[in-house]
Amino acid sequence: MSQTGKVYLVGAGPGDPKLITVKGMECLQQADVVVYDRLANPALLEYAPTHAERIYCGKYPDNHTMRQEAINQLLAEKALGGLTVVRLKGGDPSVFGRVGEEAEHLAQFGIPFEIVPGVTAGIAAPAYAGIPVTHREYGSSFAVVTGHLREEKPEQAVEKWRALAQGIDTVAFYMGIGNLPMIRKQLIEHGKDPKTPVAVIAWGTLPEQATVTGTLADIEQRLADNPQITNPAIILVGEVVQLREKIRWFEAAQVEV
Ligand code: SAH
């Protein structure tokens, strides 16, 4: 029997392939198998050796996805077969990346693994849009939140919305601009000023990056007026968004208020 291999759970960074870490890149260079997601830039696969097996496990055009249990099993099987496996995930693997489930599964079977952090979209996309998520004058706290909060139990959801609306300066919502109407409604209902600035940043750090800005009051309309802003996108809410006026630097064709 071959010796057990190892699994590297690697953050690919938010989009621009150069935003992977040096460590993540080194893992790729040693990989026998790369299991990659839809949001991990496929350009990164070029760094894996030619012999490496490349397995896609994101969404297919028919919306079929490899189930999480199947991914967990695949990682374990390949490592038990003595291979070096890189699980390449968009952004940071610990931020809405289900790395916990994968690592738990590997730990259960005694398979060695490492987590290699990455640059998360909720910080990188705003940075490329000219918005630092914290700033001494505009924001001293920052939260990352899934746009799917409504799926939680109603009482818990109320507590969370209150905290987000009243207690946190900057909030990055991941996963789905489709949830924007619900997000702005909840924040306003729970006490956030409708004049609070909002940015929706799509395809962050990629050449296609596009941003629309507005306020909680008008961002839904502004998004409707700019149909080029599509997923993947980050909705960033907070006073820090104002800084974009002074320090935006990346986008060639910007959309402005
Ligand atoms: N682990 C990832 C997040 C996975 S959840 C990370 O740390 O970035 C997927 C969500 O991430 C998308 O729905 C979107 O909200 C956000 N996202 C990922 N890549 C993005 C990009 N290039 N620009 C804007 N948002 C992005």
mmCIF file of C-alpha atoms and ligand atoms in Angstrom:
data_model
loop_
_atom_site.group_PDB
_atom_site.id
_atom_site.type_symbol
_atom_site.label_atom_id
_atom_site.label_comp_id
_atom_site.label_asym_id
_atom_site.label_seq_id
_atom_site.Cartn_x
_atom_site.Cartn_y
_atom_site.Cartn_z
ATOM 1 C CA MET A 1 0.000 0.000 0.000
ATOM 2 C CA SER A 2 1.198 3.479 -0.800
ATOM 3 C CA GLN A 3 1.833 6.033 1.893
ATOM 4 C CA THR A 4 -1.021 8.416 2.568
ATOM 5 C CA GLY A 5 -0.747 11.648 0.592
ATOM 6 C CA LYS A 6 -1.769 15.089 1.748
ATOM 7 C CA VAL A 7 -4.518 17.536 0.957
ATOM 8 C CA TYR A 8 -3.900 21.277 0.654
ATOM 9 C CA LEU A 9 -7.049 23.348 0.999
ATOM 10 C CA VAL A 10 -5.917 26.406 -0.910
ATOM 11 C CA GLY A 11 -7.392 29.853 -1.435
ATOM 12 C CA ALA A 12 -7.057 30.867 -5.076
ATOM 13 C CA GLY A 13 -7.714 34.535 -4.364
ATOM 14 C CA PRO A 14 -10.617 36.621 -5.610
ATOM 15 C CA GLY A 15 -10.150 36.589 -9.378
ATOM 16 C CA ASP A 16 -6.857 37.996 -10.639
ATOM 17 C CA PRO A 17 -4.663 34.865 -10.700
ATOM 18 C CA LYS A 18 -1.716 36.871 -9.376
ATOM 19 C CA LEU A 19 -3.530 37.252 -6.075
ATOM 20 C CA ILE A 20 -2.890 33.652 -5.028
ATOM 21 C CA THR A 21 -0.302 33.355 -2.235
ATOM 22 C CA VAL A 22 3.236 32.109 -2.858
ATOM 23 C CA LYS A 23 2.424 29.137 -0.661
ATOM 24 C CA GLY A 24 -0.740 28.377 -2.613
ATOM 25 C CA MET A 25 1.240 28.499 -5.837
ATOM 26 C CA GLU A 26 3.884 26.138 -4.433
ATOM 27 C CA CYS A 27 1.162 23.679 -3.479
ATOM 28 C CA LEU A 28 -0.164 23.779 -7.036
ATOM 29 C CA GLN A 29 3.302 23.096 -8.421
ATOM 30 C CA GLN A 30 3.459 19.879 -6.380
ATOM 31 C CA ALA A 31 -0.061 18.669 -7.065
ATOM 32 C CA ASP A 32 -0.963 15.266 -8.466
ATOM 33 C CA VAL A 33 -4.640 16.208 -8.392
ATOM 34 C CA VAL A 34 -6.320 19.624 -8.441
ATOM 35 C CA VAL A 35 -9.971 19.771 -7.461
ATOM 36 C CA TYR A 36 -11.184 23.241 -8.366
ATOM 37 C CA ASP A 37 -14.251 25.413 -8.052
ATOM 38 C CA ARG A 38 -16.126 27.652 -10.420
ATOM 39 C CA LEU A 39 -14.733 30.796 -8.816
ATOM 40 C CA ALA A 40 -11.102 29.703 -8.740
ATOM 41 C CA ASN A 41 -9.491 31.262 -11.808
ATOM 42 C CA PRO A 42 -8.769 28.367 -14.221
ATOM 43 C CA ALA A 43 -5.616 30.200 -15.374
ATOM 44 C CA LEU A 44 -4.061 28.952 -12.125
ATOM 45 C CA LEU A 45 -4.289 25.358 -13.339
ATOM 46 C CA GLU A 46 -1.343 26.064 -15.600
ATOM 47 C CA TYR A 47 0.901 26.027 -12.550
ATOM 48 C CA ALA A 48 0.085 22.399 -11.824
ATOM 49 C CA PRO A 49 2.395 19.804 -13.410
ATOM 50 C CA THR A 50 1.181 18.413 -16.736
ATOM 51 C CA HIS A 51 0.630 14.984 -15.180
ATOM 52 C CA ALA A 52 -1.745 16.407 -12.574
ATOM 53 C CA GLU A 53 -5.358 15.355 -12.854
ATOM 54 C CA ARG A 54 -7.693 18.358 -12.985
ATOM 55 C CA ILE A 55 -11.172 17.829 -11.599
ATOM 56 C CA TYR A 56 -13.850 20.517 -11.850
ATOM 57 C CA CYS A 57 -16.474 20.478 -9.129
ATOM 58 C CA GLY A 58 -18.302 23.758 -9.589
ATOM 59 C CA LYS A 59 -21.653 24.316 -11.211
ATOM 60 C CA TYR A 60 -22.243 22.901 -14.675
ATOM 61 C CA PRO A 61 -24.395 24.717 -17.239
ATOM 62 C CA ASP A 62 -27.297 22.409 -16.366
ATOM 63 C CA ASN A 63 -26.913 23.618 -12.747
ATOM 64 C CA HIS A 64 -25.737 20.223 -11.643
ATOM 65 C CA THR A 65 -23.056 20.413 -8.921
ATOM 66 C CA MET A 66 -20.872 17.794 -7.351
ATOM 67 C CA ARG A 67 -22.325 17.304 -3.901
ATOM 68 C CA GLN A 68 -20.257 18.256 -0.894
ATOM 69 C CA GLU A 69 -20.102 14.653 0.375
ATOM 70 C CA ALA A 70 -18.814 13.514 -3.000
ATOM 71 C CA ILE A 71 -16.098 16.184 -2.892
ATOM 72 C CA ASN A 72 -15.112 15.173 0.643
ATOM 73 C CA GLN A 73 -14.854 11.554 -0.459
ATOM 74 C CA LEU A 74 -12.912 12.389 -3.578
ATOM 75 C CA LEU A 75 -10.294 14.337 -1.575
ATOM 76 C CA ALA A 76 -9.968 11.499 0.920
ATOM 77 C CA GLU A 77 -9.732 8.767 -1.712
ATOM 78 C CA LYS A 78 -7.053 10.524 -3.709
ATOM 79 C CA ALA A 79 -4.973 11.246 -0.607
ATOM 80 C CA LEU A 80 -5.353 7.685 0.655
ATOM 81 C CA GLY A 81 -4.032 6.597 -2.730
ATOM 82 C CA GLY A 82 -0.796 8.426 -1.888
ATOM 83 C CA LEU A 83 -1.403 11.538 -3.976
ATOM 84 C CA THR A 84 -0.808 15.215 -3.232
ATOM 85 C CA VAL A 85 -4.168 16.871 -3.623
ATOM 86 C CA VAL A 86 -4.875 20.580 -3.992
ATOM 87 C CA ARG A 87 -8.410 21.679 -3.311
ATOM 88 C CA LEU A 88 -8.479 25.079 -4.984
ATOM 89 C CA LYS A 89 -11.236 27.436 -3.902
ATOM 90 C CA GLY A 90 -12.085 30.979 -4.913
ATOM 91 C CA GLY A 91 -11.031 33.675 -2.443
ATOM 92 C CA ASP A 92 -10.234 32.406 1.036
ATOM 93 C CA PRO A 93 -11.225 28.803 1.751
ATOM 94 C CA SER A 94 -12.526 29.665 5.219
ATOM 95 C CA VAL A 95 -14.913 32.367 4.040
ATOM 96 C CA PHE A 96 -18.082 30.704 2.755
ATOM 97 C CA GLY A 97 -15.838 28.047 1.264
ATOM 98 C CA ARG A 98 -16.985 24.989 3.242
ATOM 99 C CA VAL A 99 -13.386 24.272 4.147
ATOM 100 C CA GLY A 100 -14.516 23.259 7.621
ATOM 101 C CA GLU A 101 -16.547 20.372 6.277
ATOM 102 C CA GLU A 102 -13.740 19.161 4.068
ATOM 103 C CA ALA A 103 -11.131 19.414 6.808
ATOM 104 C CA GLU A 104 -13.434 17.630 9.263
ATOM 105 C CA HIS A 105 -13.848 14.762 6.853
ATOM 106 C CA LEU A 106 -10.091 14.485 6.313
ATOM 107 C CA ALA A 107 -9.408 14.677 10.053
ATOM 108 C CA GLN A 108 -11.895 11.894 10.625
ATOM 109 C CA PHE A 109 -9.857 9.594 8.398
ATOM 110 C CA GLY A 110 -6.523 10.737 9.799
ATOM 111 C CA ILE A 111 -5.511 12.245 6.450
ATOM 112 C CA PRO A 112 -2.921 15.025 6.735
ATOM 113 C CA PHE A 113 -4.031 18.397 5.427
ATOM 114 C CA GLU A 114 -3.142 22.071 5.484
ATOM 115 C CA ILE A 115 -5.294 25.142 5.035
ATOM 116 C CA VAL A 116 -3.652 27.810 2.886
ATOM 117 C CA PRO A 117 -5.529 31.101 3.317
ATOM 118 C CA GLY A 118 -6.354 33.305 0.369
ATOM 119 C CA VAL A 119 -7.403 36.855 -0.381
ATOM 120 C CA THR A 120 -11.142 37.056 0.113
ATOM 121 C CA ALA A 121 -13.446 38.824 -2.358
ATOM 122 C CA GLY A 122 -15.170 40.889 0.336
ATOM 123 C CA ILE A 123 -11.925 42.752 1.010
ATOM 124 C CA ALA A 124 -10.209 42.542 -2.393
ATOM 125 C CA ALA A 125 -13.108 43.627 -4.628
ATOM 126 C CA PRO A 126 -13.713 46.768 -2.527
ATOM 127 C CA ALA A 127 -9.965 47.500 -2.434
ATOM 128 C CA TYR A 128 -9.837 47.375 -6.238
ATOM 129 C CA ALA A 129 -12.898 49.622 -6.314
ATOM 130 C CA GLY A 130 -11.065 52.177 -4.152
ATOM 131 C CA ILE A 131 -12.796 51.249 -0.900
ATOM 132 C CA PRO A 132 -10.760 50.101 2.104
ATOM 133 C CA VAL A 133 -13.122 48.112 4.328
ATOM 134 C CA THR A 134 -11.856 49.903 7.436
ATOM 135 C CA HIS A 135 -10.671 53.480 7.858
ATOM 136 C CA ARG A 136 -9.873 55.484 10.972
ATOM 137 C CA GLU A 137 -12.606 57.991 10.242
ATOM 138 C CA TYR A 138 -15.254 55.933 8.476
ATOM 139 C CA GLY A 139 -15.245 52.429 9.853
ATOM 140 C CA SER A 140 -13.631 50.543 12.716
ATOM 141 C CA SER A 141 -15.553 47.277 12.432
ATOM 142 C CA PHE A 142 -16.147 44.995 9.486
ATOM 143 C CA ALA A 143 -18.349 41.930 8.994
ATOM 144 C CA VAL A 144 -18.633 39.332 6.252
ATOM 145 C CA VAL A 145 -22.149 38.036 5.834
ATOM 146 C CA THR A 146 -23.893 35.626 3.510
ATOM 147 C CA GLY A 147 -26.716 37.122 1.491
ATOM 148 C CA HIS A 148 -28.755 34.044 2.409
ATOM 149 C CA LEU A 149 -29.478 35.103 5.996
ATOM 150 C CA ARG A 150 -33.203 34.779 5.433
ATOM 151 C CA GLU A 151 -32.818 30.994 5.491
ATOM 152 C CA GLU A 152 -32.146 31.123 9.222
ATOM 153 C CA LYS A 153 -34.690 30.875 12.006
ATOM 154 C CA PRO A 154 -36.678 34.122 12.150
ATOM 155 C CA GLU A 155 -35.709 35.045 15.750
ATOM 156 C CA GLN A 156 -32.006 34.567 15.081
ATOM 157 C CA ALA A 157 -32.287 36.507 11.866
ATOM 158 C CA VAL A 158 -33.800 39.506 13.661
ATOM 159 C CA GLU A 159 -30.924 39.565 16.150
ATOM 160 C CA LYS A 160 -28.405 39.432 13.363
ATOM 161 C CA TRP A 161 -30.004 42.147 11.277
ATOM 162 C CA ARG A 162 -30.187 44.410 14.308
ATOM 163 C CA ALA A 163 -26.509 43.835 15.018
ATOM 164 C CA LEU A 164 -25.534 44.431 11.401
ATOM 165 C CA ALA A 165 -27.663 47.550 11.112
ATOM 166 C CA GLN A 166 -26.687 49.118 14.418
ATOM 167 C CA GLY A 167 -23.388 47.643 15.534
ATOM 168 C CA ILE A 168 -21.112 47.183 12.528
ATOM 169 C CA ASP A 169 -19.649 49.985 10.420
ATOM 170 C CA THR A 170 -18.875 48.105 7.201
ATOM 171 C CA VAL A 171 -20.676 44.980 6.014
ATOM 172 C CA ALA A 172 -19.721 42.862 2.994
ATOM 173 C CA PHE A 173 -22.542 40.659 1.743
ATOM 174 C CA TYR A 174 -21.459 37.659 -0.320
ATOM 175 C CA MET A 175 -23.518 35.451 -2.563
ATOM 176 C CA GLY A 176 -26.021 36.948 -4.783
ATOM 177 C CA ILE A 177 -27.041 40.383 -5.831
ATOM 178 C CA GLY A 178 -30.463 38.769 -6.160
ATOM 179 C CA ASN A 179 -30.724 39.310 -2.417
ATOM 180 C CA LEU A 180 -30.137 43.054 -2.586
ATOM 181 C CA PRO A 181 -33.827 44.023 -2.180
ATOM 182 C CA MET A 182 -34.082 41.885 0.961
ATOM 183 C CA ILE A 183 -30.761 43.132 2.363
ATOM 184 C CA ARG A 184 -31.550 46.825 2.001
ATOM 185 C CA LYS A 185 -35.057 46.366 3.376
ATOM 186 C CA GLN A 186 -33.811 44.479 6.438
ATOM 187 C CA LEU A 187 -31.040 46.966 7.178
ATOM 188 C CA ILE A 188 -33.371 49.950 6.938
ATOM 189 C CA GLU A 189 -36.063 48.223 9.013
ATOM 190 C CA HIS A 190 -33.508 47.477 11.712
ATOM 191 C CA GLY A 191 -32.318 51.049 11.976
ATOM 192 C CA LYS A 192 -29.667 51.717 9.349
ATOM 193 C CA ASP A 193 -29.816 55.198 7.839
ATOM 194 C CA PRO A 194 -31.221 54.963 4.282
ATOM 195 C CA LYS A 195 -28.539 57.484 3.273
ATOM 196 C CA THR A 196 -25.776 54.976 4.092
ATOM 197 C CA PRO A 197 -23.536 54.534 1.028
ATOM 198 C CA VAL A 198 -23.540 51.176 -0.764
ATOM 199 C CA ALA A 199 -21.323 49.751 -3.505
ATOM 200 C CA VAL A 200 -22.037 46.669 -5.558
ATOM 201 C CA ILE A 201 -18.789 45.363 -7.028
ATOM 202 C CA ALA A 202 -18.943 42.642 -9.671
ATOM 203 C CA TRP A 203 -16.082 40.501 -11.013
ATOM 204 C CA GLY A 204 -13.713 42.069 -8.505
ATOM 205 C CA THR A 205 -9.988 42.209 -9.409
ATOM 206 C CA LEU A 206 -10.664 40.907 -12.933
ATOM 207 C CA PRO A 207 -10.496 43.050 -16.084
ATOM 208 C CA GLU A 208 -14.318 42.927 -16.196
ATOM 209 C CA GLN A 209 -14.658 44.473 -12.735
ATOM 210 C CA ALA A 210 -17.555 46.918 -12.584
ATOM 211 C CA THR A 211 -19.013 48.858 -9.691
ATOM 212 C CA VAL A 212 -22.212 50.723 -9.052
ATOM 213 C CA THR A 213 -22.602 52.972 -6.033
ATOM 214 C CA GLY A 214 -25.588 54.580 -4.366
ATOM 215 C CA THR A 215 -27.287 54.632 -1.000
ATOM 216 C CA LEU A 216 -29.440 52.082 0.784
ATOM 217 C CA ALA A 217 -32.391 54.119 -0.469
ATOM 218 C CA ASP A 218 -31.578 54.028 -4.179
ATOM 219 C CA ILE A 219 -29.128 51.183 -4.788
ATOM 220 C CA GLU A 220 -31.809 48.806 -6.041
ATOM 221 C CA GLN A 221 -32.801 51.236 -8.766
ATOM 222 C CA ARG A 222 -29.168 51.975 -9.592
ATOM 223 C CA LEU A 223 -28.516 48.293 -10.010
ATOM 224 C CA ALA A 224 -31.555 47.926 -12.239
ATOM 225 C CA ASP A 225 -30.171 50.772 -14.387
ATOM 226 C CA ASN A 226 -26.844 48.936 -14.731
ATOM 227 C CA PRO A 227 -27.595 45.393 -15.892
ATOM 228 C CA GLN A 228 -23.913 44.806 -16.651
ATOM 229 C CA ILE A 229 -23.400 44.294 -12.905
ATOM 230 C CA THR A 230 -23.877 40.538 -12.526
ATOM 231 C CA ASN A 231 -22.718 37.812 -10.142
ATOM 232 C CA PRO A 232 -20.242 37.176 -8.678
ATOM 233 C CA ALA A 233 -20.588 40.401 -6.765
ATOM 234 C CA ILE A 234 -20.016 41.864 -3.321
ATOM 235 C CA ILE A 235 -22.520 44.245 -1.785
ATOM 236 C CA LEU A 236 -20.605 46.577 0.510
ATOM 237 C CA VAL A 237 -22.539 48.773 2.925
ATOM 238 C CA GLY A 238 -20.921 51.525 4.994
ATOM 239 C CA GLU A 239 -19.517 55.030 5.100
ATOM 240 C CA VAL A 240 -16.160 53.768 3.768
ATOM 241 C CA VAL A 241 -17.788 53.563 0.323
ATOM 242 C CA GLN A 242 -17.400 57.368 0.067
ATOM 243 C CA LEU A 243 -13.646 56.943 -0.234
ATOM 244 C CA ARG A 244 -14.075 55.574 -3.730
ATOM 245 C CA GLU A 245 -14.597 59.096 -4.998
ATOM 246 C CA LYS A 246 -11.052 59.970 -3.978
ATOM 247 C CA ILE A 247 -9.083 56.763 -4.356
ATOM 248 C CA ARG A 248 -10.606 54.610 -7.031
ATOM 249 C CA TRP A 249 -7.839 53.323 -9.225
ATOM 250 C CA PHE A 250 -8.532 50.075 -11.011
ATOM 251 C CA GLU A 251 -11.602 50.101 -13.154
ATOM 252 C CA ALA A 252 -11.390 51.518 -16.644
ATOM 253 C CA ALA A 253 -15.094 51.954 -17.327
ATOM 254 C CA GLN A 254 -16.769 52.968 -14.111
ATOM 255 C CA VAL A 255 -20.375 53.586 -13.326
ATOM 256 C CA GLU A 256 -20.884 56.507 -10.986
ATOM 257 C CA VAL A 257 -23.624 58.127 -8.976
HETATM 258 N N1 SAH B 1 -14.411 31.870 -0.506
HETATM 259 C C1 SAH B 1 -14.815 33.001 -1.322
HETATM 260 C C2 SAH B 1 -16.319 33.255 -1.253
HETATM 261 C C3 SAH B 1 -17.163 32.126 -1.808
HETATM 262 S S1 SAH B 1 -18.871 32.506 -1.806
HETATM 263 C C4 SAH B 1 -14.013 34.234 -0.906
HETATM 264 O O1 SAH B 1 -13.360 34.214 0.137
HETATM 265 O O2 SAH B 1 -14.032 35.230 -1.646
HETATM 266 C C5 SAH B 1 -19.096 33.138 -3.427
HETATM 267 C C6 SAH B 1 -19.351 34.623 -3.378
HETATM 268 O O3 SAH B 1 -18.130 35.324 -3.237
HETATM 269 C C7 SAH B 1 -19.961 35.206 -4.634
HETATM 270 O O4 SAH B 1 -21.348 35.009 -4.702
HETATM 271 C C8 SAH B 1 -19.605 36.663 -4.478
HETATM 272 O O5 SAH B 1 -20.437 37.289 -3.532
HETATM 273 C C9 SAH B 1 -18.224 36.567 -3.875
HETATM 274 N N2 SAH B 1 -17.189 36.651 -4.892
HETATM 275 C C10 SAH B 1 -16.314 35.700 -5.258
HETATM 276 N N3 SAH B 1 -15.469 36.150 -6.210
HETATM 277 C C11 SAH B 1 -15.823 37.437 -6.451
HETATM 278 C C12 SAH B 1 -15.334 38.463 -7.306
HETATM 279 N N4 SAH B 1 -14.305 38.257 -8.131
HETATM 280 N N5 SAH B 1 -15.942 39.670 -7.279
HETATM 281 C C13 SAH B 1 -16.978 39.909 -6.454
HETATM 282 N N6 SAH B 1 -17.485 38.980 -5.636
HETATM 283 C C14 SAH B 1 -16.917 37.762 -5.621
#
